[in-house]
PDB file of C-alpha atoms and ligand atoms in Angstrom:
ATOM      1  CA  MET A  28      81.477 140.294  78.352  1.00  0.00           C
ATOM      2  CA  ASP A  29      78.427 138.976  76.507  1.00  0.00           C
ATOM      3  CA  LEU A  30      78.925 139.485  72.768  1.00  0.00           C
ATOM      4  CA  ASN A  31      75.287 138.912  71.848  1.00  0.00           C
ATOM      5  CA  ASN A  32      73.557 142.189  71.018  1.00  0.00           C
ATOM      6  CA  LYS A  33      76.869 144.064  70.831  1.00  0.00           C
ATOM      7  CA  LYS A  34      77.312 146.516  67.967  1.00  0.00           C
ATOM      8  CA  VAL A  35      80.857 146.268  66.630  1.00  0.00           C
ATOM      9  CA  LEU A  36      82.815 148.527  64.253  1.00  0.00           C
ATOM     10  CA  ILE A  37      86.037 147.091  62.802  1.00  0.00           C
ATOM     11  CA  THR A  38      88.487 148.633  60.343  1.00  0.00           C
ATOM     12  CA  GLY A  39      90.250 146.453  57.810  1.00  0.00           C
ATOM     13  CA  GLY A  40      87.762 143.638  58.392  1.00  0.00           C
ATOM     14  CA  GLY A  41      87.725 142.481  54.781  1.00  0.00           C
ATOM     15  CA  ALA A  42      91.087 140.682  54.858  1.00  0.00           C
ATOM     16  CA  GLY A  43      93.733 139.056  57.054  1.00  0.00           C
ATOM     17  CA  ILE A  44      93.509 139.382  60.819  1.00  0.00           C
ATOM     18  CA  GLY A  45      90.486 141.688  60.531  1.00  0.00           C
ATOM     19  CA  ARG A  46      88.523 139.152  58.516  1.00  0.00           C
ATOM     20  CA  ALA A  47      89.444 136.421  61.010  1.00  0.00           C
ATOM     21  CA  LEU A  48      88.240 138.720  63.808  1.00  0.00           C
ATOM     22  CA  VAL A  49      84.922 139.119  61.988  1.00  0.00           C
ATOM     23  CA  ALA A  50      84.586 135.312  61.747  1.00  0.00           C
ATOM     24  CA  GLU A  51      85.499 134.830  65.417  1.00  0.00           C
ATOM     25  CA  LEU A  52      83.046 137.504  66.583  1.00  0.00           C
ATOM     26  CA  VAL A  53      80.227 136.101  64.450  1.00  0.00           C
ATOM     27  CA  GLN A  54      80.906 132.614  65.791  1.00  0.00           C
ATOM     28  CA  ARG A  55      80.617 134.001  69.326  1.00  0.00           C
ATOM     29  CA  GLY A  56      77.286 135.688  68.726  1.00  0.00           C
ATOM     30  CA  VAL A  57      77.864 139.158  67.266  1.00  0.00           C
ATOM     31  CA  GLN A  58      75.117 140.000  64.773  1.00  0.00           C
ATOM     32  CA  ASP A  59      75.661 143.696  64.078  1.00  0.00           C
ATOM     33  CA  LEU A  60      78.994 144.417  62.426  1.00  0.00           C
ATOM     34  CA  ALA A  61      80.156 147.577  60.679  1.00  0.00           C
ATOM     35  CA  VAL A  62      83.214 146.816  58.547  1.00  0.00           C
ATOM     36  CA  VAL A  63      85.479 149.450  57.008  1.00  0.00           C
ATOM     37  CA  GLY A  64      87.964 149.031  54.152  1.00  0.00           C
ATOM     38  CA  ARG A  65      89.051 150.812  50.994  1.00  0.00           C
ATOM     39  CA  ARG A  66      88.057 148.065  48.537  1.00  0.00           C
ATOM     40  CA  PRO A  67      84.358 147.189  48.231  1.00  0.00           C
ATOM     41  CA  GLU A  68      84.888 143.591  46.979  1.00  0.00           C
ATOM     42  CA  PRO A  69      86.311 142.032  50.189  1.00  0.00           C
ATOM     43  CA  LEU A  70      83.550 143.763  52.152  1.00  0.00           C
ATOM     44  CA  GLN A  71      80.826 142.383  49.872  1.00  0.00           C
ATOM     45  CA  ALA A  72      82.374 138.911  50.213  1.00  0.00           C
ATOM     46  CA  LEU A  73      81.700 139.046  53.976  1.00  0.00           C
ATOM     47  CA  ALA A  74      77.962 139.421  53.377  1.00  0.00           C
ATOM     48  CA  THR A  75      78.060 136.402  51.066  1.00  0.00           C
ATOM     49  CA  GLU A  76      79.971 134.217  53.518  1.00  0.00           C
ATOM     50  CA  PHE A  77      78.377 135.207  56.814  1.00  0.00           C
ATOM     51  CA  THR A  78      74.680 135.106  56.008  1.00  0.00           C
ATOM     52  CA  GLY A  79      72.402 136.123  58.842  1.00  0.00           C
ATOM     53  CA  VAL A  80      74.768 138.827  60.090  1.00  0.00           C
ATOM     54  CA  ARG A  81      73.518 142.412  59.828  1.00  0.00           C
ATOM     55  CA  PHE A  82      76.528 144.015  58.121  1.00  0.00           C
ATOM     56  CA  LEU A  83      77.121 147.687  57.607  1.00  0.00           C
ATOM     57  CA  LEU A  84      79.754 147.661  54.867  1.00  0.00           C
ATOM     58  CA  ILE A  85      81.529 150.994  54.577  1.00  0.00           C
ATOM     59  CA  THR A  86      84.064 151.758  51.871  1.00  0.00           C
ATOM     60  CA  ALA A  87      86.396 154.292  53.448  1.00  0.00           C
ATOM     61  CA  ASP A  88      90.064 155.150  53.924  1.00  0.00           C
ATOM     62  CA  VAL A  89      91.020 155.487  57.606  1.00  0.00           C
ATOM     63  CA  SER A  90      93.804 157.926  56.693  1.00  0.00           C
ATOM     64  CA  ARG A  91      91.170 160.474  55.603  1.00  0.00           C
ATOM     65  CA  ALA A  92      89.417 162.418  58.350  1.00  0.00           C
ATOM     66  CA  ALA A  93      86.398 163.127  56.119  1.00  0.00           C
ATOM     67  CA  ASP A  94      85.972 159.382  55.495  1.00  0.00           C
ATOM     68  CA  LEU A  95      86.049 158.751  59.251  1.00  0.00           C
ATOM     69  CA  GLU A  96      83.324 161.379  59.775  1.00  0.00           C
ATOM     70  CA  ARG A  97      81.234 159.504  57.208  1.00  0.00           C
ATOM     71  CA  VAL A  98      81.904 156.143  58.897  1.00  0.00           C
ATOM     72  CA  VAL A  99      80.651 157.435  62.242  1.00  0.00           C
ATOM     73  CA  ALA A 100      77.664 159.162  60.602  1.00  0.00           C
ATOM     74  CA  GLU A 101      76.681 155.853  58.961  1.00  0.00           C
ATOM     75  CA  VAL A 102      76.971 154.014  62.286  1.00  0.00           C
ATOM     76  CA  ILE A 103      74.797 156.643  63.984  1.00  0.00           C
ATOM     77  CA  ASP A 104      72.237 156.469  61.159  1.00  0.00           C
ATOM     78  CA  ALA A 105      72.027 152.680  61.253  1.00  0.00           C
ATOM     79  CA  TRP A 106      72.393 151.938  64.961  1.00  0.00           C
ATOM     80  CA  GLY A 107      72.365 155.144  66.979  1.00  0.00           C
ATOM     81  CA  GLY A 108      75.032 153.564  69.193  1.00  0.00           C
ATOM     82  CA  LEU A 109      78.213 151.482  69.325  1.00  0.00           C
ATOM     83  CA  ASP A 110      79.639 149.026  71.868  1.00  0.00           C
ATOM     84  CA  ILE A 111      82.963 147.810  70.477  1.00  0.00           C
ATOM     85  CA  LEU A 112      85.500 149.577  68.252  1.00  0.00           C
ATOM     86  CA  ILE A 113      88.280 147.452  66.754  1.00  0.00           C
ATOM     87  CA  ASN A 114      91.059 149.498  65.177  1.00  0.00           C
ATOM     88  CA  ASN A 115      92.717 146.859  63.008  1.00  0.00           C
ATOM     89  CA  ALA A 116      93.537 148.444  59.611  1.00  0.00           C
ATOM     90  CA  GLY A 117      97.277 148.800  59.179  1.00  0.00           C
ATOM     91  CA  VAL A 118      99.997 149.010  56.563  1.00  0.00           C
ATOM     92  CA  VAL A 119     103.739 148.464  56.471  1.00  0.00           C
ATOM     93  CA  SER A 120     106.615 149.681  54.337  1.00  0.00           C
ATOM     94  CA  ALA A 121     110.011 148.298  55.365  1.00  0.00           C
ATOM     95  CA  GLY A 122     113.445 149.715  54.644  1.00  0.00           C
ATOM     96  CA  LEU A 123     116.222 151.857  56.028  1.00  0.00           C
ATOM     97  CA  LEU A 124     114.799 155.214  57.047  1.00  0.00           C
ATOM     98  CA  THR A 125     116.955 156.927  54.429  1.00  0.00           C
ATOM     99  CA  GLU A 126     115.433 154.715  51.746  1.00  0.00           C
ATOM    100  CA  LEU A 127     111.762 155.079  52.694  1.00  0.00           C
ATOM    101  CA  SER A 128     109.841 157.581  50.599  1.00  0.00           C
ATOM    102  CA  ASP A 129     108.338 160.538  52.447  1.00  0.00           C
ATOM    103  CA  GLU A 130     104.937 159.323  51.199  1.00  0.00           C
ATOM    104  CA  ASP A 131     105.354 155.861  52.769  1.00  0.00           C
ATOM    105  CA  ILE A 132     106.459 157.412  56.065  1.00  0.00           C
ATOM    106  CA  ILE A 133     103.518 159.809  56.165  1.00  0.00           C
ATOM    107  CA  GLN A 134     101.009 157.172  55.064  1.00  0.00           C
ATOM    108  CA  GLN A 135     102.120 154.524  57.593  1.00  0.00           C
ATOM    109  CA  ILE A 136     101.624 157.079  60.370  1.00  0.00           C
ATOM    110  CA  ALA A 137      98.314 158.257  58.874  1.00  0.00           C
ATOM    111  CA  VAL A 138      96.806 154.751  58.616  1.00  0.00           C
ATOM    112  CA  ASN A 139      98.347 153.005  61.633  1.00  0.00           C
ATOM    113  CA  LEU A 140      98.192 155.874  64.104  1.00  0.00           C
ATOM    114  CA  THR A 141      96.456 159.128  63.132  1.00  0.00           C
ATOM    115  CA  GLY A 142      93.456 157.327  61.636  1.00  0.00           C
ATOM    116  CA  LEU A 143      93.186 155.050  64.673  1.00  0.00           C
ATOM    117  CA  ILE A 144      93.257 158.011  67.062  1.00  0.00           C
ATOM    118  CA  LEU A 145      90.785 160.088  65.036  1.00  0.00           C
ATOM    119  CA  LEU A 146      88.317 157.218  64.636  1.00  0.00           C
ATOM    120  CA  THR A 147      88.515 156.519  68.370  1.00  0.00           C
ATOM    121  CA  LYS A 148      87.870 160.190  69.121  1.00  0.00           C
ATOM    122  CA  LYS A 149      84.882 160.308  66.771  1.00  0.00           C
ATOM    123  CA  CYS A 150      83.415 157.056  68.171  1.00  0.00           C
ATOM    124  CA  LEU A 151      83.848 157.956  71.835  1.00  0.00           C
ATOM    125  CA  PRO A 152      80.533 159.799  72.293  1.00  0.00           C
ATOM    126  CA  LEU A 153      78.831 156.563  71.163  1.00  0.00           C
ATOM    127  CA  LEU A 154      81.085 154.183  73.111  1.00  0.00           C
ATOM    128  CA  GLN A 155      80.653 156.223  76.286  1.00  0.00           C
ATOM    129  CA  GLN A 156      76.927 155.456  76.175  1.00  0.00           C
ATOM    130  CA  SER A 157      77.455 151.685  75.972  1.00  0.00           C
ATOM    131  CA  GLN A 158      76.577 149.693  79.088  1.00  0.00           C
ATOM    132  CA  GLU A 159      79.415 147.255  78.351  1.00  0.00           C
ATOM    133  CA  GLY A 160      81.857 148.328  75.667  1.00  0.00           C
ATOM    134  CA  ALA A 161      85.430 147.987  74.490  1.00  0.00           C
ATOM    135  CA  ILE A 162      88.143 149.441  72.322  1.00  0.00           C
ATOM    136  CA  MET A 163      90.551 146.910  70.832  1.00  0.00           C
ATOM    137  CA  ASN A 164      93.630 148.323  69.120  1.00  0.00           C
ATOM    138  CA  ILE A 165      95.834 146.101  66.971  1.00  0.00           C
ATOM    139  CA  SER A 166      99.504 146.893  67.493  1.00  0.00           C
ATOM    140  CA  SER A 167     102.360 144.490  66.625  1.00  0.00           C
ATOM    141  CA  GLY A 168     105.207 142.656  68.318  1.00  0.00           C
ATOM    142  CA  TYR A 169     107.307 145.479  66.847  1.00  0.00           C
ATOM    143  CA  GLY A 170     105.349 147.830  69.093  1.00  0.00           C
ATOM    144  CA  TYR A 171     107.294 146.281  71.988  1.00  0.00           C
ATOM    145  CA  ILE A 172     110.540 145.309  70.268  1.00  0.00           C
ATOM    146  CA  ALA A 173     111.622 147.555  67.399  1.00  0.00           C
ATOM    147  CA  MET A 174     113.823 146.144  64.670  1.00  0.00           C
ATOM    148  CA  PRO A 175     115.967 147.718  61.942  1.00  0.00           C
ATOM    149  CA  PHE A 176     114.139 148.350  58.646  1.00  0.00           C
ATOM    150  CA  TYR A 177     110.895 148.867  60.603  1.00  0.00           C
ATOM    151  CA  SER A 178     111.612 152.177  62.342  1.00  0.00           C
ATOM    152  CA  VAL A 179     108.452 153.936  61.174  1.00  0.00           C
ATOM    153  CA  TYR A 180     106.157 150.900  61.440  1.00  0.00           C
ATOM    154  CA  ALA A 181     107.508 150.120  64.931  1.00  0.00           C
ATOM    155  CA  ALA A 182     107.066 153.754  65.985  1.00  0.00           C
ATOM    156  CA  THR A 183     103.402 153.711  64.920  1.00  0.00           C
ATOM    157  CA  LYS A 184     102.781 150.416  66.699  1.00  0.00           C
ATOM    158  CA  ALA A 185     104.500 151.473  69.947  1.00  0.00           C
ATOM    159  CA  ALA A 186     102.361 154.607  69.861  1.00  0.00           C
ATOM    160  CA  VAL A 187      99.224 152.456  69.495  1.00  0.00           C
ATOM    161  CA  GLY A 188     100.066 150.684  72.771  1.00  0.00           C
ATOM    162  CA  GLN A 189     100.680 153.989  74.586  1.00  0.00           C
ATOM    163  CA  PHE A 190      97.459 155.430  73.178  1.00  0.00           C
ATOM    164  CA  SER A 191      95.505 152.415  74.456  1.00  0.00           C
ATOM    165  CA  ASP A 192      96.977 152.693  77.954  1.00  0.00           C
ATOM    166  CA  ALA A 193      96.255 156.426  78.143  1.00  0.00           C
ATOM    167  CA  MET A 194      92.684 155.930  76.887  1.00  0.00           C
ATOM    168  CA  ARG A 195      91.961 153.154  79.395  1.00  0.00           C
ATOM    169  CA  ARG A 196      93.136 155.418  82.234  1.00  0.00           C
ATOM    170  CA  GLU A 197      91.292 158.433  80.798  1.00  0.00           C
ATOM    171  CA  LEU A 198      88.047 156.450  80.454  1.00  0.00           C
ATOM    172  CA  HIS A 199      88.182 154.693  83.834  1.00  0.00           C
ATOM    173  CA  GLN A 200      84.734 155.974  84.852  1.00  0.00           C
ATOM    174  CA  TYR A 201      83.063 154.311  81.839  1.00  0.00           C
ATOM    175  CA  PRO A 202      82.299 150.586  81.457  1.00  0.00           C
ATOM    176  CA  LEU A 203      84.762 150.406  78.555  1.00  0.00           C
ATOM    177  CA  HIS A 204      87.598 147.895  78.362  1.00  0.00           C
ATOM    178  CA  VAL A 205      90.557 149.273  76.393  1.00  0.00           C
ATOM    179  CA  MET A 206      93.027 146.653  75.204  1.00  0.00           C
ATOM    180  CA  THR A 207      95.902 146.163  72.789  1.00  0.00           C
ATOM    181  CA  VAL A 208      96.740 143.113  70.699  1.00  0.00           C
ATOM    182  CA  TYR A 209     100.371 142.497  69.743  1.00  0.00           C
ATOM    183  CA  PRO A 210     100.425 139.897  66.915  1.00  0.00           C
ATOM    184  CA  ALA A 211     103.666 138.187  65.915  1.00  0.00           C
ATOM    185  CA  ALA A 212     104.318 137.488  62.207  1.00  0.00           C
ATOM    186  CA  THR A 213     100.981 136.271  60.823  1.00  0.00           C
ATOM    187  CA  ALA A 214     100.109 134.695  57.458  1.00  0.00           C
ATOM    188  CA  THR A 215      98.123 137.483  55.744  1.00  0.00           C
ATOM    189  CA  ASP A 216      98.426 139.587  52.589  1.00  0.00           C
ATOM    190  CA  MET A 217     100.586 142.005  54.603  1.00  0.00           C
ATOM    191  CA  MET A 218     103.335 139.372  54.814  1.00  0.00           C
ATOM    192  CA  LYS A 219     103.242 138.218  51.180  1.00  0.00           C
ATOM    193  CA  THR A 220     106.134 140.511  50.249  1.00  0.00           C
ATOM    194  CA  ALA A 221     108.320 139.534  53.233  1.00  0.00           C
ATOM    195  CA  VAL A 222     110.354 136.349  53.687  1.00  0.00           C
ATOM    196  CA  VAL A 223     109.310 135.016  57.094  1.00  0.00           C
ATOM    197  CA  ARG A 224     109.028 131.507  58.492  1.00  0.00           C
ATOM    198  CA  ASN A 225     106.802 130.183  61.278  1.00  0.00           C
ATOM    199  CA  LEU A 226     103.855 132.449  60.715  1.00  0.00           C
ATOM    200  CA  ASP A 227     100.849 132.351  63.034  1.00  0.00           C
ATOM    201  CA  SER A 228      97.473 131.940  61.372  1.00  0.00           C
ATOM    202  CA  ALA A 229      95.110 134.909  61.330  1.00  0.00           C
ATOM    203  CA  GLU A 230      92.512 132.646  62.975  1.00  0.00           C
ATOM    204  CA  ASP A 231      94.805 131.967  65.960  1.00  0.00           C
ATOM    205  CA  VAL A 232      95.432 135.694  66.403  1.00  0.00           C
ATOM    206  CA  ALA A 233      91.708 136.454  66.216  1.00  0.00           C
ATOM    207  CA  GLN A 234      90.881 133.727  68.720  1.00  0.00           C
ATOM    208  CA  ALA A 235      93.481 135.009  71.203  1.00  0.00           C
ATOM    209  CA  ALA A 236      92.251 138.590  70.720  1.00  0.00           C
ATOM    210  CA  VAL A 237      88.566 137.774  71.283  1.00  0.00           C
ATOM    211  CA  GLU A 238      89.319 135.502  74.234  1.00  0.00           C
ATOM    212  CA  GLY A 239      91.364 138.397  75.650  1.00  0.00           C
ATOM    213  CA  LEU A 240      88.388 140.692  75.150  1.00  0.00           C
ATOM    214  CA  LEU A 241      86.061 138.288  76.972  1.00  0.00           C
ATOM    215  CA  ARG A 242      88.547 137.950  79.870  1.00  0.00           C
ATOM    216  CA  ARG A 243      89.227 141.711  79.923  1.00  0.00           C
ATOM    217  CA  THR A 244      92.926 141.141  79.250  1.00  0.00           C
ATOM    218  CA  ILE A 245      94.757 144.438  78.765  1.00  0.00           C
ATOM    219  CA  ASN A 246      97.611 143.269  76.527  1.00  0.00           C
ATOM    220  CA  VAL A 247      97.245 140.186  74.320  1.00  0.00           C
ATOM    221  CA  VAL A 248     100.781 139.284  73.257  1.00  0.00           C
ATOM    222  CA  LEU A 249     101.198 136.601  70.589  1.00  0.00           C
ATOM    223  CA  GLY A 250     104.415 134.609  70.359  1.00  0.00           C
ATOM    224  CA  GLY A 251     104.288 132.742  73.655  1.00  0.00           C
ATOM    225  CA  PRO A 252     106.557 132.837  76.708  1.00  0.00           C
ATOM    226  CA  GLU A 253     109.633 133.316  74.496  1.00  0.00           C
ATOM    227  CA  ARG A 254     108.210 136.592  73.218  1.00  0.00           C
ATOM    228  CA  GLU A 255     107.345 137.733  76.732  1.00  0.00           C
ATOM    229  CA  ALA A 256     110.922 137.014  77.846  1.00  0.00           C
ATOM    230  CA  GLN A 257     112.263 139.038  74.895  1.00  0.00           C
ATOM    231  CA  ILE A 258     110.032 141.967  75.868  1.00  0.00           C
ATOM    232  CA  ARG A 259     111.427 141.909  79.413  1.00  0.00           C
ATOM    233  CA  THR A 260     114.980 141.742  78.057  1.00  0.00           C
ATOM    234  CA  ASN A 261     114.299 144.605  75.650  1.00  0.00           C
ATOM    235  CA  PHE A 262     113.095 146.738  78.584  1.00  0.00           C
ATOM    236  CA  LEU A 263     115.755 145.805  81.134  1.00  0.00           C
ATOM    237  CA  GLU A 264     118.790 145.064  78.936  1.00  0.00           C
ATOM    238  CA  PRO A 265     118.153 146.577  75.478  1.00  0.00           C
ATOM    239  CA  GLU A 266     121.791 146.070  74.504  1.00  0.00           C
ATOM    240  CA  LYS A 267     121.091 142.311  74.379  1.00  0.00           C
ATOM    241  CA  ILE A 268     118.376 142.850  71.767  1.00  0.00           C
ATOM    242  CA  ASP A 269     120.738 145.266  69.948  1.00  0.00           C
ATOM    243  CA  ALA A 270     123.204 142.367  69.676  1.00  0.00           C
ATOM    244  CA  VAL A 271     120.518 140.086  68.197  1.00  0.00           C
ATOM    245  CA  ALA A 272     119.513 142.775  65.675  1.00  0.00           C
ATOM    246  CA  ILE A 273     123.134 143.429  64.697  1.00  0.00           C
ATOM    247  CA  ALA A 274     123.854 139.705  64.249  1.00  0.00           C
ATOM    248  CA  SER A 275     120.844 139.303  61.943  1.00  0.00           C
ATOM    249  CA  PHE A 276     121.113 142.712  60.225  1.00  0.00           C
ATOM    250  CA  GLU A 277     122.122 141.513  56.738  1.00  0.00           C
ATOM    251  CA  ALA A 278     119.691 138.581  56.790  1.00  0.00           C
ATOM    252  CA  LEU A 279     116.923 140.940  57.881  1.00  0.00           C
ATOM    253  CA  ARG A 280     117.833 143.388  55.105  1.00  0.00           C
ATOM    254  CA  GLU A 281     117.407 140.572  52.556  1.00  0.00           C
ATOM    255  CA  ARG A 282     114.204 139.205  54.005  1.00  0.00           C
ATOM    256  CA  THR A 283     112.528 142.616  54.183  1.00  0.00           C
ATOM    257  CA  ALA A 284     113.874 144.165  50.974  1.00  0.00           C
ATOM    258  CA  THR A 285     110.476 144.076  49.237  1.00  0.00           C
ATOM    259  CA  HIS A 286     108.216 144.137  52.299  1.00  0.00           C
ATOM    260  CA  ARG A 287     105.470 146.647  51.574  1.00  0.00           C
ATOM    261  CA  SER A 288     101.674 146.429  51.899  1.00  0.00           C
ATOM    262  CA  MET A 289     100.329 149.793  50.871  1.00  0.00           C
TER     263      MET A 289
HETATM  264  N1  NAP B 304     100.375 140.121  59.438  1.00  0.00           N
HETATM  265  C1  NAP B 304     101.283 140.324  60.392  1.00  0.00           C
HETATM  266  O1  NAP B 304     102.341 139.641  60.436  1.00  0.00           O
HETATM  267  C2  NAP B 304     101.029 141.330  61.472  1.00  0.00           C
HETATM  268  C3  NAP B 304     101.872 141.311  62.601  1.00  0.00           C
HETATM  269  C4  NAP B 304     101.669 142.232  63.603  1.00  0.00           C
HETATM  270  C5  NAP B 304     100.650 143.182  63.499  1.00  0.00           C
HETATM  271  N2  NAP B 304      99.849 143.179  62.393  1.00  0.00           N
HETATM  272  C6  NAP B 304      98.789 144.204  62.330  1.00  0.00           C
HETATM  273  O2  NAP B 304      97.528 143.568  62.191  1.00  0.00           O
HETATM  274  C7  NAP B 304      96.637 144.443  61.487  1.00  0.00           C
HETATM  275  C8  NAP B 304      96.008 143.681  60.333  1.00  0.00           C
HETATM  276  O3  NAP B 304      97.061 143.311  59.448  1.00  0.00           O
HETATM  277  P1  NAP B 304      96.918 142.135  58.375  1.00  0.00           P
HETATM  278  O4  NAP B 304      98.150 141.344  58.444  1.00  0.00           O
HETATM  279  O5  NAP B 304      95.606 141.492  58.500  1.00  0.00           O
HETATM  280  O6  NAP B 304      97.007 143.026  57.045  1.00  0.00           O
HETATM  281  P2  NAP B 304      96.348 142.834  55.601  1.00  0.00           P
HETATM  282  O7  NAP B 304      96.136 141.404  55.337  1.00  0.00           O
HETATM  283  O8  NAP B 304      97.181 143.631  54.676  1.00  0.00           O
HETATM  284  O9  NAP B 304      94.918 143.527  55.775  1.00  0.00           O
HETATM  285  C9  NAP B 304      94.844 144.890  56.079  1.00  0.00           C
HETATM  286  C10 NAP B 304      93.397 145.308  56.110  1.00  0.00           C
HETATM  287  O10 NAP B 304      93.345 146.714  56.386  1.00  0.00           O
HETATM  288  C11 NAP B 304      92.629 147.390  55.371  1.00  0.00           C
HETATM  289  N3  NAP B 304      93.245 148.694  55.152  1.00  0.00           N
HETATM  290  C12 NAP B 304      94.536 148.959  54.833  1.00  0.00           C
HETATM  291  N4  NAP B 304      94.712 150.291  54.682  1.00  0.00           N
HETATM  292  C13 NAP B 304      93.508 150.860  54.919  1.00  0.00           C
HETATM  293  C14 NAP B 304      93.043 152.192  54.900  1.00  0.00           C
HETATM  294  N5  NAP B 304      93.858 153.215  54.608  1.00  0.00           N
HETATM  295  N6  NAP B 304      91.750 152.438  55.190  1.00  0.00           N
HETATM  296  C15 NAP B 304      90.909 151.405  55.469  1.00  0.00           C
HETATM  297  N7  NAP B 304      91.283 150.123  55.505  1.00  0.00           N
HETATM  298  C16 NAP B 304      92.568 149.863  55.222  1.00  0.00           C
HETATM  299  C17 NAP B 304      92.730 146.480  54.158  1.00  0.00           C
HETATM  300  O11 NAP B 304      91.621 146.610  53.288  1.00  0.00           O
HETATM  301  P3  NAP B 304      91.701 147.528  51.951  1.00  0.00           P
HETATM  302  O12 NAP B 304      93.007 147.207  51.289  1.00  0.00           O
HETATM  303  O13 NAP B 304      90.505 147.119  51.167  1.00  0.00           O
HETATM  304  O14 NAP B 304      91.606 148.933  52.460  1.00  0.00           O
HETATM  305  C18 NAP B 304      92.696 145.098  54.792  1.00  0.00           C
HETATM  306  O15 NAP B 304      91.361 144.713  55.042  1.00  0.00           O
HETATM  307  C19 NAP B 304      97.472 145.652  61.045  1.00  0.00           C
HETATM  308  O16 NAP B 304      97.277 146.721  61.931  1.00  0.00           O
HETATM  309  C20 NAP B 304      98.897 145.130  61.142  1.00  0.00           C
HETATM  310  O17 NAP B 304      99.824 146.174  61.340  1.00  0.00           O
HETATM  311  C21 NAP B 304     100.008 142.282  61.386  1.00  0.00           C
END
């Protein structure tokens, strides 16, 4: 895929992995970028840092359908088309299911899943007109291997992977590549309230994701061969991963006690 002259819409592009994706895409030639986030300041900062890029900065909340309508209307107004949609915005709230507030459960699903599906639906008439387009959905390693204290987050992220696979098969007659990225723990604001070692950098995740896009990789899984082996084990012998989760249960409870980014 040639990224020059591609029109790209990314959610959550003002911070973390999304911001690193913006930098990676700009470095590889993208000049038209629509970036969505709730806070205007991180969006404005992009225009200051990446001069020469034609940004469409849209303050919007992906959990609100009316905001998503406005996002797509602004893209149509400015460009009349769209080649690449990157659904990156996401939030987490960790804890035992019995301890999670109803609001945090509903909002994790609304941001990580419902918003992603609705934005995809609303962008599809544009994407289906692209001569060479893509949909990149950001899931998580927890989308493959669920862990205690992350039941809702993991459920949203597993659903993201299934949604991507269904969309790719549903859209087979269009020149659209549909892919999923499964980051491991990454050093971003999302992880500031968790105690985790050995974090990937957001730049490494973005590089792997964009290289995957260029190679038309379907699933970009961060975490190396060890992670891929764990995914196979989780599928074929889930009781082995159960044993790992049980052995680290109390440590995980401590490390995730305050993990919340919403
Ligand atoms: N960091 C990790 O360890 C890790 C691991 C696996 C997967 N992921 C996934 O990677 C993606 C990016 O995460 P990150 O670590 O970069 O998180 P982050 O640093 O917290 O950044 C999240 C971005 O999403 C935006 N956002 C959050 N809620 C939004 C909403 N309702 N509407 C619009 N924008 C919203 C935020 O901007 P505003 O606050 O201004 O809205 C921010 O730009 C997420 O989908 C996450 O689940 C992260």
